[in-house]
Structures are given as C-alpha cells and as structure tokens.
Amino acid sequence: MKQSIERIIRNTIDQSNLTTTYRTPLLGVASASDPRFAQLKEIVDPAHLLPTDLLPEARSVVAFFLPFSRALGEINRCHPYVAREWAVAYVETNQLIRDICANVKGHLEVGGIRTAYEQPTHNFDVEKLVSFWSHKHVAWICGLGQFGLHHMLITRRGCLGRLGSLVLDATIEEPDAPAPEFCLIRQGKSCRHCVRSCPTGALTVSGLDRQRCYERLLEVNDHYGAIGLCDVCGKCATGPCAVMD
C-alpha cells in the first residue's frame, strides 16, 4: 500500500502543471496507536487532535514531504524581501497537497479503505498560533525527520518543502523508524544560519516568538495577496539544512 500511495503522490505532481518544481517526495508511516500522538497534547497543545479524532477506526497515519527545488531556496535566500516565487510555491503546493490527499482518499476507498485528513494550512488557533493537527509533528512521528533550531522539520532531503498527512483505517507496512538528527546545532556543531536569517528577530537560540513571526507573515500576505493566501517568509529555511540531497 505504501508503494501505491507513493505512486499517487508522484502522479499527482506530474499531472499538476505547476510553475513550482519538486525533488523526489518522501513518505513515512506510523501506527495510529503510537503513544507519541497522545504526547502532542503536551508538546503542541491540549487541543491537538488524535488520529482517532479524524477517523474513529484509525489504524495507520501516513505523512509525506514535498521537497522544493534547490533553485527555489536560493531565489528566496538571495531576495531582499521574500521572493514572489516563494509565495507562489506556497499557494501552489497547498493546493497540490489537497489534491494528493483527495486522490489518495479516492484510490483507497475503491478498495474499502477509509481515510481522513486535515487541510495543509490554517488549521490552527489564531490566538495561540498552534495547530489542531500539526503536520510537522505528525511527520516527525512517521519518521520523516527531526526538528531543527528553527522549529521546522528537517528530513533527509532537507527542510525546504511542504508537508501533508492522512489517517487510514487500515494497517500499512511496519512503521518507519525515527529519523536521525540533521540540525547541525542539535549535533553539537556550529551553524545558527536560521537565527541570523530571521528578518524580525522572532527566532533566537532560546525559542520562537510566534506573534512576531506571524506579523511578518501577514505583512508578506498583504504584499503578495493577489497570488492567494500566502502568509510566508521561509528565510530560516535557506541554510545548510534546506537541501540535504
């Protein structure tokens, strides 16, 4: 089943006719009963959903990572503000994630497997700025990566990209093992590129000021609003961990 889902993801990308280009996607699997899902109520927020909240008979969770091209990261890194291409990639990829989830759902339901999923973005508490279903934390449980100093998930292809996830009422293959540590700081080495790249000072070695970060994102959305909802920045995702392959 995992190979079937991977094929659907690749086919959906190939048929999408987008301006944004991607490297090879990643897919990870976890059991819906993995105790770390319950721990997200402490790690993320008490209101964070469990797989069984999305699908009462949930047995498996799959997460996927759509890595952007190296060129897109370089364009955004070198841009004095936020590159228009980056905003376009955000809008296009959010729709692509919706399409992937819908296609996976349609394919699996033909075989009697039910699925459920949350939207790729804006499924969060606007006061706390925390997600009800954090795709990056779900992807972490599914073995796709580990968190970096910038609070983003770093996969074996890097952090430059977008995440999606689904819940299934079927058991897939053996759950994926935890990913190794990719963040240089977490490895005890020197970096802090993400902190230096933050244009507002919202990101420090001590943590992330969510409100200050979000104010910047809303400003960018005002600037590029004609493209679509694009509250993005991405400057912290342009360092050594952006592209790992």
CSV table of C-alpha atoms in Angstrom, one decimal:
chain,number,residue,atom,x,y,z
A,1,MET,CA,0.0,0.0,0.0
A,2,LYS,CA,2.9,2.4,0.7
A,3,GLN,CA,4.1,2.0,-2.8
A,4,SER,CA,0.6,2.7,-4.1
A,5,ILE,CA,0.5,6.0,-2.1
A,6,GLU,CA,3.9,7.0,-3.3
A,7,ARG,CA,2.8,6.4,-6.9
A,8,ILE,CA,-0.3,8.5,-6.4
A,9,ILE,CA,1.8,11.3,-5.0
A,10,ARG,CA,4.2,11.2,-7.9
A,11,ASN,CA,1.4,11.0,-10.5
A,12,THR,CA,-0.4,13.9,-8.9
A,13,ILE,CA,2.7,16.1,-9.1
A,14,ASP,CA,3.4,15.1,-12.7
A,15,GLN,CA,-0.2,16.0,-13.7
A,16,SER,CA,-0.4,19.2,-11.7
A,17,ASN,CA,1.2,21.5,-14.4
A,18,LEU,CA,2.5,23.9,-11.8
A,19,THR,CA,5.3,26.5,-12.0
A,20,THR,CA,6.8,25.2,-8.8
A,21,THR,CA,9.2,22.2,-9.2
A,22,TYR,CA,9.9,19.5,-6.7
A,23,ARG,CA,12.5,16.9,-5.9
A,24,THR,CA,11.6,13.3,-5.1
A,25,PRO,CA,8.9,13.2,-2.3
A,26,LEU,CA,9.3,11.3,0.9
A,27,LEU,CA,6.6,9.1,2.7
A,28,GLY,CA,6.6,7.9,6.3
A,29,VAL,CA,4.2,5.7,8.2
A,30,ALA,CA,3.2,5.3,11.9
A,31,SER,CA,0.7,3.3,13.8
A,32,ALA,CA,-2.3,5.4,14.9
A,33,SER,CA,-1.8,3.9,18.4
A,34,ASP,CA,1.7,5.3,18.7
A,35,PRO,CA,1.8,6.9,22.2
A,36,ARG,CA,3.6,10.0,20.8
A,37,PHE,CA,0.3,11.1,19.2
A,38,ALA,CA,-1.2,11.5,22.7
A,39,GLN,CA,2.0,13.3,23.8
A,40,LEU,CA,1.3,16.0,21.2
A,41,LYS,CA,-1.3,17.3,23.6
A,42,GLU,CA,1.6,18.3,25.9
A,43,ILE,CA,4.2,19.1,23.2
A,44,VAL,CA,1.9,21.2,20.9
A,45,ASP,CA,-1.4,22.0,22.6
A,46,PRO,CA,-4.0,20.2,24.8
A,47,ALA,CA,-6.5,20.7,21.9
A,48,HIS,CA,-4.3,18.8,19.4
A,49,LEU,CA,-6.3,16.1,17.7
A,50,LEU,CA,-5.6,12.3,17.9
A,51,PRO,CA,-5.8,10.2,14.7
A,52,THR,CA,-9.0,8.7,16.1
A,53,ASP,CA,-10.5,12.2,16.3
A,54,LEU,CA,-10.1,12.4,12.5
A,55,LEU,CA,-11.2,8.8,11.9
A,56,PRO,CA,-12.6,6.7,14.8
A,57,GLU,CA,-11.3,3.5,13.3
A,58,ALA,CA,-7.8,4.9,12.6
A,59,ARG,CA,-5.1,2.3,12.4
A,60,SER,CA,-2.3,4.0,10.4
A,61,VAL,CA,-1.0,7.5,9.8
A,62,VAL,CA,1.0,8.5,6.7
A,63,ALA,CA,2.9,11.7,6.2
A,64,PHE,CA,4.6,13.0,3.1
A,65,PHE,CA,7.1,15.7,2.3
A,66,LEU,CA,7.2,17.6,-1.0
A,67,PRO,CA,10.7,19.0,-1.3
A,68,PHE,CA,11.2,22.2,-3.3
A,69,SER,CA,14.0,22.5,-5.8
A,70,ARG,CA,17.3,23.8,-4.6
A,71,ALA,CA,16.9,26.8,-7.0
A,72,LEU,CA,13.7,28.0,-5.3
A,73,GLY,CA,15.5,28.1,-1.9
A,74,GLU,CA,18.4,30.1,-3.5
A,75,ILE,CA,16.0,32.6,-5.1
A,76,ASN,CA,14.3,33.2,-1.7
A,77,ARG,CA,17.6,33.3,0.2
A,78,CYS,CA,19.1,36.0,-2.1
A,79,HIS,CA,15.9,38.1,-2.4
A,80,PRO,CA,16.0,41.3,-0.2
A,81,TYR,CA,12.4,40.7,0.8
A,82,VAL,CA,10.5,37.4,0.2
A,83,ALA,CA,10.7,36.2,-3.3
A,84,ARG,CA,7.4,36.1,-5.3
A,85,GLU,CA,8.4,32.6,-6.4
A,86,TRP,CA,8.3,31.5,-2.8
A,87,ALA,CA,4.9,32.9,-2.3
A,88,VAL,CA,3.6,31.2,-5.5
A,89,ALA,CA,5.2,27.9,-4.3
A,90,TYR,CA,3.3,28.1,-1.0
A,91,VAL,CA,0.0,28.7,-2.7
A,92,GLU,CA,0.5,26.1,-5.4
A,93,THR,CA,1.8,23.4,-3.0
A,94,ASN,CA,-1.0,23.8,-0.6
A,95,GLN,CA,-3.4,23.1,-3.4
A,96,LEU,CA,-1.2,20.2,-4.5
A,97,ILE,CA,-1.3,18.7,-1.0
A,98,ARG,CA,-5.1,18.9,-1.1
A,99,ASP,CA,-5.2,17.2,-4.5
A,100,ILE,CA,-2.8,14.5,-3.3
A,101,CYS,CA,-4.9,13.8,-0.2
A,102,ALA,CA,-8.1,13.7,-2.3
A,103,ASN,CA,-6.5,11.4,-4.9
A,104,VAL,CA,-5.2,9.0,-2.2
A,105,LYS,CA,-8.6,9.0,-0.5
A,106,GLY,CA,-10.4,8.2,-3.7
A,107,HIS,CA,-8.0,5.5,-4.7
A,108,LEU,CA,-8.1,3.7,-1.3
A,109,GLU,CA,-11.8,4.0,-0.9
A,110,VAL,CA,-12.3,1.9,-4.0
A,111,GLY,CA,-10.6,-0.9,-2.1
A,112,GLY,CA,-12.8,-0.3,1.0
A,113,ILE,CA,-10.2,1.7,3.0
A,114,ARG,CA,-11.4,4.9,4.6
A,115,THR,CA,-9.2,7.9,5.0
A,116,ALA,CA,-9.4,11.3,6.7
A,117,TYR,CA,-7.1,14.4,6.5
A,118,GLU,CA,-6.8,18.0,7.7
A,119,GLN,CA,-6.1,21.0,5.4
A,120,PRO,CA,-2.4,21.7,4.7
A,121,THR,CA,-2.5,25.0,6.5
A,122,HIS,CA,-4.7,27.4,8.5
A,123,ASN,CA,-6.0,24.7,10.8
A,124,PHE,CA,-4.7,26.5,13.9
A,125,ASP,CA,-5.7,28.5,16.9
A,126,VAL,CA,-5.4,32.2,15.8
A,127,GLU,CA,-4.8,33.3,19.4
A,128,LYS,CA,-2.1,30.7,20.3
A,129,LEU,CA,-0.8,30.2,16.8
A,130,VAL,CA,-0.6,26.4,17.3
A,131,SER,CA,-2.2,23.8,15.0
A,132,PHE,CA,-5.0,21.5,15.9
A,133,TRP,CA,-3.3,18.9,13.7
A,134,SER,CA,0.4,19.7,13.2
A,135,HIS,CA,1.6,18.1,10.0
A,136,LYS,CA,5.2,18.6,11.0
A,137,HIS,CA,4.8,16.8,14.3
A,138,VAL,CA,2.8,14.0,12.6
A,139,ALA,CA,5.6,13.7,10.1
A,140,TRP,CA,8.1,13.5,13.0
A,141,ILE,CA,6.2,10.6,14.4
A,142,CYS,CA,6.1,9.0,11.0
A,143,GLY,CA,9.9,9.0,10.9
A,144,LEU,CA,10.3,11.7,8.2
A,145,GLY,CA,12.7,13.9,10.2
A,146,GLN,CA,13.8,15.7,13.3
A,147,PHE,CA,13.2,19.3,14.4
A,148,GLY,CA,15.9,21.9,13.9
A,149,LEU,CA,16.7,25.0,15.8
A,150,HIS,CA,14.3,26.9,13.6
A,151,HIS,CA,11.4,24.7,14.8
A,152,MET,CA,10.9,23.2,11.3
A,153,LEU,CA,11.2,19.5,10.5
A,154,ILE,CA,14.5,18.6,8.7
A,155,THR,CA,14.1,15.4,6.6
A,156,ARG,CA,16.8,13.5,4.8
A,157,ARG,CA,16.0,15.8,1.8
A,158,GLY,CA,16.2,18.9,4.0
A,159,CYS,CA,13.6,21.3,5.3
A,160,LEU,CA,12.8,23.1,2.1
A,161,GLY,CA,9.3,22.0,1.2
A,162,ARG,CA,5.8,21.3,2.5
A,163,LEU,CA,4.2,18.5,4.5
A,164,GLY,CA,0.9,16.7,4.3
A,165,SER,CA,-0.7,13.8,6.2
A,166,LEU,CA,-3.6,11.3,6.2
A,167,VAL,CA,-5.2,8.9,8.6
A,168,LEU,CA,-6.3,5.4,7.4
A,169,ASP,CA,-8.4,2.7,8.8
A,170,ALA,CA,-6.0,0.0,7.5
A,171,THR,CA,-2.7,-1.3,8.7
A,172,ILE,CA,0.2,-0.5,6.4
A,173,GLU,CA,3.7,-1.9,6.5
A,174,GLU,CA,5.9,-1.7,9.6
A,175,PRO,CA,6.1,1.8,11.0
A,176,ASP,CA,9.1,3.8,9.9
A,177,ALA,CA,12.0,4.2,12.4
A,178,PRO,CA,12.8,7.6,13.9
A,179,ALA,CA,14.9,9.8,11.6
A,180,PRO,CA,18.5,10.7,12.6
A,181,GLU,CA,19.4,14.2,13.8
A,182,PHE,CA,20.1,16.6,10.9
A,183,CYS,CA,20.3,20.0,12.5
A,184,LEU,CA,24.0,21.0,13.0
A,185,ILE,CA,23.2,22.7,16.3
A,186,ARG,CA,21.5,19.6,17.6
A,187,GLN,CA,24.6,17.7,16.6
A,188,GLY,CA,26.7,20.0,18.8
A,189,LYS,CA,28.2,21.7,15.8
A,190,SER,CA,28.3,25.4,14.7
A,191,CYS,CA,25.6,27.0,12.5
A,192,ARG,CA,22.8,29.3,13.6
A,193,HIS,CA,22.1,30.3,10.0
A,194,CYS,CA,18.4,30.2,10.6
A,195,VAL,CA,18.7,32.7,13.5
A,196,ARG,CA,20.9,35.1,11.5
A,197,SER,CA,18.5,34.9,8.6
A,198,CYS,CA,15.3,35.7,10.5
A,199,PRO,CA,14.4,39.3,9.4
A,200,THR,CA,12.4,40.2,12.5
A,201,GLY,CA,14.4,38.6,15.3
A,202,ALA,CA,11.5,36.3,16.1
A,203,LEU,CA,13.8,33.3,16.0
A,204,THR,CA,16.6,33.1,18.6
A,205,VAL,CA,18.6,30.3,20.1
A,206,SER,CA,16.2,30.5,23.1
A,207,GLY,CA,13.0,30.0,21.1
A,208,LEU,CA,10.5,31.4,18.6
A,209,ASP,CA,8.3,34.4,19.2
A,210,ARG,CA,5.2,33.2,17.3
A,211,GLN,CA,3.4,36.5,17.3
A,212,ARG,CA,6.3,38.4,15.9
A,213,CYS,CA,6.9,35.8,13.3
A,214,TYR,CA,3.2,35.8,12.3
A,215,GLU,CA,3.1,39.5,12.0
A,216,ARG,CA,5.8,39.2,9.3
A,217,LEU,CA,3.9,36.5,7.5
A,218,LEU,CA,0.7,38.7,7.4
A,219,GLU,CA,2.8,41.5,6.1
A,220,VAL,CA,4.0,39.3,3.2
A,221,ASN,CA,0.5,38.2,2.6
A,222,ASP,CA,-0.6,41.8,2.2
A,223,HIS,CA,2.3,42.4,-0.2
A,224,TYR,CA,1.6,39.3,-2.4
A,225,GLY,CA,-2.1,38.9,-1.6
A,226,ALA,CA,-3.1,38.9,-5.3
A,227,ILE,CA,-1.5,35.5,-5.6
A,228,GLY,CA,-3.7,33.9,-3.0
A,229,LEU,CA,-3.3,33.3,0.8
A,230,CYS,CA,0.5,33.4,1.2
A,231,ASP,CA,1.4,34.3,4.8
A,232,VAL,CA,5.0,33.1,4.2
A,233,CYS,CA,8.6,34.0,4.7
A,234,GLY,CA,10.9,31.0,4.7
A,235,LYS,CA,14.2,32.8,5.3
A,236,CYS,CA,15.0,30.5,8.1
A,237,ALA,CA,14.8,27.5,5.7
A,238,THR,CA,17.6,28.7,3.4
A,239,GLY,CA,20.6,27.4,5.3
A,240,PRO,CA,22.7,24.2,5.2
A,241,CYS,CA,19.6,22.1,6.2
A,242,ALA,CA,17.5,23.5,3.3
A,243,VAL,CA,18.5,20.8,0.9
A,244,MET,CA,20.2,17.6,2.1
A,245,ASP,CA,20.3,15.5,-1.1
